[in-house]
Amino acid sequence: MAHQVYPNATPLAVATGATATQSFSAVADAGVAPNSGFSAMFVHFVVIGGGMVATVGLSVVTAAGTGATTTLVLDGGLQSVVTAGGAEIASVEYLSTGVANVFRIDFYPSGATNDLPGTTWNLTFTRAGAAGPPTQRYTWVVADSASESQQPWIHAPDAPVDVGTALMKDLLTGQSYDVSATVDNWGTKELTVSTLVMTTQGDYTLKTKTSPIAPGASGVFTFTFKSPPEAGAHPGAFTLAHDDPTPGHDAVVDFTASTGSIEVVLLLDASGSMSWRPNGTTATNPDQSRWYQLAQASGNFLHTLSHFASTQGQFAVVLFPKVTGSPLGVLVPRTKIPANPSSAIAAINGVTPSGGTPMGEGVDQAAGSPGVPNSYGLFSGAEVDVAHNHRWLVLMSDGYHNQGNAPSEQASYYVDEKKVRAITVAYGDEGEVDHGRLQRIAQAGQGAAAAPVFLDAGPNDLGTGLIGQFNVAIKEGLALGSIIDPEGELTNAKPQSVHPFEVTAHDRKVSVTVHWLRPDKRVEVELISPLGEVITVQAQPDGVRRVRSELYISYFLDEDGLLNAKDPAKPRHGTWRIVVRRGMSDDKVPFRYAYQVLTDSGLGFALTTTPGAHVTGDSIDVRGRLAIDGLPIDDAAVVVVLESPVDSILNWIARNHVPADLMKKAASEIRERREKDFTAMFVKLWALREMGLVFNDATVKQKVPMVYDPTDQVYRATIPDTKIQGTYAAYAIARGDDPAGNPYRRERRLEVGVSPVPDRASSPIDFDYSIVDGDMNVNIRFWPQDRFGNVILIDPSFDDRIVVKVWGGKVGQVQMHPDIDGSYVVRIQYPIKSPPHVDIEVLGVSLLHGFQLLVLKDLVFAEQVSKLRLGGEAAPGANRHTDGDAVLGDPTPKPRDVFVSLGAYGELAVAAPAMANPARAVTVFVQPEEVLQSYRVEVLPAAARSPTDLFSAVKAGVLKALRQKWIPLGTSPGVTRTFSLVRVAPNGVSAVRVVDTSGKTRGRDRLPSASPGVSLRGIGFR
C-alpha cells in the first residue's frame, strides 16, 4: 500500500506568529465509495520536539483553483472541504491519536464518485501566539490506510560530530572520551534502531543507545572514542540499521576528531621588581617577595598539570631576563610532563630575580623568532605536532617591556605561524604592570575565533590572586571544569569552615586546592568523602594524593580514587566536604583563603563572549554552554553575577594631582631600589600612595538568570553598560540534575578587558607657539580620550602606539606630560615662514591629519582692549595676571609670564584691528595651564562695505543692528584654537569677546590659583 512523506527533505518550519503551507498529493483508496462512511485517505502529522500544536487548515486545489481553507477543530467531528467552485469534495475529521505529538486527519469522499485520487491538497499551520519555541517543525505521512500513514523517519546529525568541540576540550593522544550524538525521529511512528555498523576506519565504539525513539523525539547515542597514540585527525562513521522504509533519509553518524599531545611553556618575568613585595616596597624576607608568590603559584600549577596530564606531553620553563646563567634563559628544558614535578619546582624556587624586562626576548625564546621558518623555540617543530598538538604559552609579568625588541602582538605570529595559544597573567598595579600589552598578547594568542585569556592577579595581590589565576590558566589550557571557586575566612571565633561540593559519575579526575597569602603552619585542610572517609595527611586512600606547600594544600583524586577501585560497588560520587581549620592566633585580622575544585569531566560548562577586542560602549554578550558528553543541557538553573567597575585606575591616576617635588622624591626612591625597571605611571602611583591615596577598586554587581537560547544552545546574559575602561566580569553558576537524577554544580568566571578608543572630537589638542633662536617652536600637548572621557594612559617610552609625523620640520620625542594626567607633549621646530603639516595618531586613530601649523606673520594681532571684566578668584588678590593689555600683540616674543587671566566666568573683548580685507578667521592663543580652562568666543559682525544695490543696503542695515548683539562663534576646552568667521561674519568683525566657562579658581593642589579662569596670551586675525 502506497504512502508519501512530506516534506521529504526537511520538516516544515513555522516561526512564532507565522503561517506556513505545504502541498501534498492525494493517495486515496479508489475502491471506497463516496458517502459510504469509509475513509479513503489518511494523514498522520507530528509536532517535532512537542509543544502546543498550531492551528491547522486544509484546502483542496482543482482545475478551478484553490478552495477555501477549512480550519480544523481537533476532535470536533466531520468538517466539509470545498472546491474553488464551492462544491464539497470531502468531509474530514481531525483526531487525537493518543500518541504524544502525533495527530490524524481522515478524509471521506463526498462527491458522486471518489474523486480524491489525483487531487492536490494544502496543509496550513498557523502560530498566532508567542507560546512554544521560536520555530516549530512538522512532518506528515499520506496513505490510503491509517496504519500505512504511520511511518518512522530516521535523521542523523547533518554535520560530523566534532568530538573536541562537543566536549569543549582539546583531545589528548591515548585517552578515551565519551561523546553523544542525537538521532531524530521525524516520523509519525516509533523508530527502532537495531544495530550500528562502523563503515569507515576509526577508533569509535557504541556505548549506549536509545531505541525505540518516539515520534517527533530524539534518541541519545553515546560513543567511546579511543584516541590513538599518534597525533592527527581521526574521522569515523556509523551506519544505523533501522525500520524507516523511506529511501534517502540520513542514517549515518559521522565523527571527526583532532588529537595531540600537550606542549606547555611557562614564561616567567624574573626582573628585579620580582624581588620586591607585591605592593612594590622592599621585601625584608624572601617569603615576602613577588618571586616567592610566583614560585608557589608555579609549584601548584605544575602539580596540577602533572595530575591531569602526566605523560601526556611536554613542558619547559623560560625566564626573562636571562638570570639563570644559561645563555638561552631556559630554566627547565623541554621535558615530558612528570608524575612528580619537584625538580622543576626546586629550580624555580632557586631563582634570584634581577635586571630589566625584555619581554620580547622571552617570547622569542619560548615560541621562536617571528618570521623565521622552522623556529618554534621550546615548542616542537615536527609538522604533525605543529598541526595537532595543544600548545600553550603562559606568560606572567609584573612590569613593562623595557629592553630589546617588543613582543609580538599579532595573531599571525601566535596562531598562524607558531600555532601557539597565549595565556597571560598580570601581577601588580596598573602603571607598573603593562595590562594593556598583556591583554593584546592574550587576544593575539587566541586569534579571531575565541575570547582572550588574560588573567589579572590584582593590585598588590591583596588576596590570593596569583595562585588562583595560575589555577585558571590550567583550567583554560586543559579545558577543565570548575566545580567551585570561592573565598573564605577564619577567625579565632570561627577557626573552622566546611565547604561542600558535588562529584558526579561524569568526573574522571578532580583537584582540590586551598591557598592563602602568607606562610602559616597552623592551617590544615581535610577532605571528607561521600562515604564518610576523613582524608588527611595521615590517611589517604588509593587514588588520592596530597601536596602541601607554604601557601597551599592540594588534594588530587584520580579515576581509581573516585571509582573506589578496591570496592567499585561504593564509588565516591556525591557530596564531598572541604574542611579548613587554623589554630588560634594573636592576629586579630581574619585569615583569608581561597579554594578551587577542578575536574576533568564529561559534564562541561564553558563561559565565553564575542571574540575580539572589546571597547568602551560595547555590550558584552555572555554565553554559557553546558553539556554532558557533548549534548547540550537546556533545563539547568544558571545564574550569573555581572561585575562592572565603578572607576578606572587609569582615569584615577590621571585625574589625581601629585606636586612636582613629591613626584621627584618618589622617582628618586624607586630609582635607588629598582634600577631601570619602572615607569612614569608607577612613579606617580608610588607618590599617590605616599600621599595616602589608594584606588578604590569597587565594582557594581548584578545577579541575573541566564536565559537558554535553543537556537544556539547556550545560556545568555548581557553586560550592557561599559562606559568605564577596565575589567568586567561574569561569574556564572549552573545547577541541576543529570539524566540519572544526580545533582551537579558547575561554575565559570569570565573576565573581559574593555579598552578605550580615542575619539577625535573628545581629544583636545593645544599649540603653544614661541620663537627660539630664530625658528618657530611649537609645543603640542594633546589629551587623547574616548567619547566617555576615559583617558588613554600609555608610556611612549615603552609603547609605540602614539605616532607623530611632521612634513617640513623637526619633531622631538613624544613624552607623557610630567603630571601623568593623560596628556602628551611633543615639540616641533620649523622656519618661521614655512609651517609644516602634522599628523597625530593614537592607537591607530587619527587625531590630527595633514594639519598645517600657523604662519604667525600672516596674522594681525589685536591692539586694543575694549572691555575687561575680571571674574572670580579663590581669595582676594589671588589672581596675579590682571593686566588686560597683556593679551595685545604677537604672543611669541613675550616672556612666558605675560598673559591675562580672566578669572571664573570673566570676559575680555578686543577691537578688531584694521585689515585690508575682512578677517576670515580668529585665533585665540591660550597660556598653557596645569588644567584646561574652557572658554567661549563671541563676535560683533562688521557692516557690509559700500552697498551698491538695495539688497546689499538692506543687508548692511541688518548687520548694523546685529552689531549690538554678540554672536556665538564657538567654544574650546581650554586650548589655543582657530575659529572660522566665514559663516557667522562674512564681512569681518568689529570686536571679539572671550568668556571663561570653566569657573575654576583653584589649581590641582586645591590652593587658590594665581591664574584663575582661562588665561590669554594673544588674539590674532587673518
PDB file of N, CA and C in Angstrom, residues 10 13 56 64 83 176 180 358 380 397 404 407 499 502 583 631 643 655-656 693-694 831 907 975 1002:
ATOM      1  N   THR A  10      13.189  17.987   4.486  1.00  0.00           N
ATOM      2  CA  THR A  10      13.372  18.539   5.833  1.00  0.00           C
ATOM      3  C   THR A  10      12.017  18.974   6.352  1.00  0.00           C
ATOM      4  N   ALA A  13       9.040  24.288   8.731  1.00  0.00           N
ATOM      5  CA  ALA A  13       9.310  25.141   9.894  1.00  0.00           C
ATOM      6  C   ALA A  13       8.301  26.274   9.941  1.00  0.00           C
ATOM      7  N   VAL A  56      -4.523  24.307  12.464  1.00  0.00           N
ATOM      8  CA  VAL A  56      -4.349  23.525  11.247  1.00  0.00           C
ATOM      9  C   VAL A  56      -5.455  23.875  10.261  1.00  0.00           C
ATOM     10  N   ALA A  64     -10.214  24.265 -11.146  1.00  0.00           N
ATOM     11  CA  ALA A  64     -10.908  25.551 -10.989  1.00  0.00           C
ATOM     12  C   ALA A  64     -10.185  26.501 -10.053  1.00  0.00           C
ATOM     13  N   THR A  83     -14.351  22.836  -2.984  1.00  0.00           N
ATOM     14  CA  THR A  83     -13.511  23.242  -4.116  1.00  0.00           C
ATOM     15  C   THR A  83     -13.652  24.740  -4.323  1.00  0.00           C
ATOM     16  N   SER A 176      40.615   8.068  26.314  1.00  0.00           N
ATOM     17  CA  SER A 176      39.272   7.690  25.890  1.00  0.00           C
ATOM     18  C   SER A 176      38.294   8.802  26.254  1.00  0.00           C
ATOM     19  N   SER A 180      28.350  11.989  22.812  1.00  0.00           N
ATOM     20  CA  SER A 180      26.995  11.601  22.435  1.00  0.00           C
ATOM     21  C   SER A 180      26.530  12.354  21.199  1.00  0.00           C
ATOM     22  N   PRO A 358      62.942  42.312  29.427  1.00  0.00           N
ATOM     23  CA  PRO A 358      62.968  42.097  27.973  1.00  0.00           C
ATOM     24  C   PRO A 358      61.902  41.085  27.548  1.00  0.00           C
ATOM     25  N   SER A 380      57.689  22.035  19.792  1.00  0.00           N
ATOM     26  CA  SER A 380      58.122  21.096  18.763  1.00  0.00           C
ATOM     27  C   SER A 380      57.957  21.717  17.372  1.00  0.00           C
ATOM     28  N   SER A 397      53.959  38.448  33.909  1.00  0.00           N
ATOM     29  CA  SER A 397      54.851  39.595  34.072  1.00  0.00           C
ATOM     30  C   SER A 397      54.273  40.552  35.104  1.00  0.00           C
ATOM     31  N   GLY A 404      65.168  45.703  24.485  1.00  0.00           N
ATOM     32  CA  GLY A 404      65.172  44.910  23.262  1.00  0.00           C
ATOM     33  C   GLY A 404      63.897  45.062  22.459  1.00  0.00           C
ATOM     34  N   PRO A 407      57.589  42.351  22.288  1.00  0.00           N
ATOM     35  CA  PRO A 407      56.957  41.073  21.935  1.00  0.00           C
ATOM     36  C   PRO A 407      55.878  41.275  20.878  1.00  0.00           C
ATOM     37  N   HIS A 499      33.178  23.333  53.455  1.00  0.00           N
ATOM     38  CA  HIS A 499      32.667  23.716  52.144  1.00  0.00           C
ATOM     39  C   HIS A 499      32.306  22.457  51.351  1.00  0.00           C
ATOM     40  N   GLU A 502      30.002  18.853  44.867  1.00  0.00           N
ATOM     41  CA  GLU A 502      29.464  17.636  44.284  1.00  0.00           C
ATOM     42  C   GLU A 502      30.430  17.041  43.260  1.00  0.00           C
ATOM     43  N   GLY A 583      44.742  27.105  63.736  1.00  0.00           N
ATOM     44  CA  GLY A 583      44.921  27.256  65.172  1.00  0.00           C
ATOM     45  C   GLY A 583      44.740  28.692  65.624  1.00  0.00           C
ATOM     46  N   LEU A 631      26.293  16.668  24.663  1.00  0.00           N
ATOM     47  CA  LEU A 631      24.900  17.026  24.413  1.00  0.00           C
ATOM     48  C   LEU A 631      24.492  18.202  25.294  1.00  0.00           C
ATOM     49  N   GLU A 643      29.772  41.846  36.976  1.00  0.00           N
ATOM     50  CA  GLU A 643      30.532  42.840  37.725  1.00  0.00           C
ATOM     51  C   GLU A 643      31.047  43.917  36.775  1.00  0.00           C
ATOM     52  N   ARG A 655      43.639  61.757  36.950  1.00  0.00           N
ATOM     53  CA  ARG A 655      42.936  62.930  37.493  1.00  0.00           C
ATOM     54  C   ARG A 655      43.476  63.385  38.847  1.00  0.00           C
ATOM     55  N   ASN A 656      44.238  62.562  39.547  1.00  0.00           N
ATOM     56  CA  ASN A 656      44.767  62.956  40.850  1.00  0.00           C
ATOM     57  C   ASN A 656      46.127  63.628  40.683  1.00  0.00           C
ATOM     58  N   LEU A 693      46.696  58.212  49.275  1.00  0.00           N
ATOM     59  CA  LEU A 693      45.604  57.972  48.341  1.00  0.00           C
ATOM     60  C   LEU A 693      45.716  56.562  47.786  1.00  0.00           C
ATOM     61  N   VAL A 694      44.651  55.809  47.869  1.00  0.00           N
ATOM     62  CA  VAL A 694      44.623  54.434  47.386  1.00  0.00           C
ATOM     63  C   VAL A 694      43.393  54.267  46.493  1.00  0.00           C
ATOM     64  N   PRO A 831      61.148  76.609  10.252  1.00  0.00           N
ATOM     65  CA  PRO A 831      61.387  78.015   9.860  1.00  0.00           C
ATOM     66  C   PRO A 831      60.097  78.816   9.975  1.00  0.00           C
ATOM     67  N   GLU A 907      35.419  88.001  31.440  1.00  0.00           N
ATOM     68  CA  GLU A 907      35.379  88.180  29.997  1.00  0.00           C
ATOM     69  C   GLU A 907      36.316  89.297  29.579  1.00  0.00           C
ATOM     70  N   VAL A 975      42.160  75.216  24.940  1.00  0.00           N
ATOM     71  CA  VAL A 975      43.383  75.141  24.149  1.00  0.00           C
ATOM     72  C   VAL A 975      43.399  76.264  23.127  1.00  0.00           C
ATOM     73  N   ARG A1002      40.837  77.382  41.514  1.00  0.00           N
ATOM     74  CA  ARG A1002      41.867  76.684  42.275  1.00  0.00           C
ATOM     75  C   ARG A1002      42.652  75.751  41.357  1.00  0.00           C
TER      76      ARG A1002
END
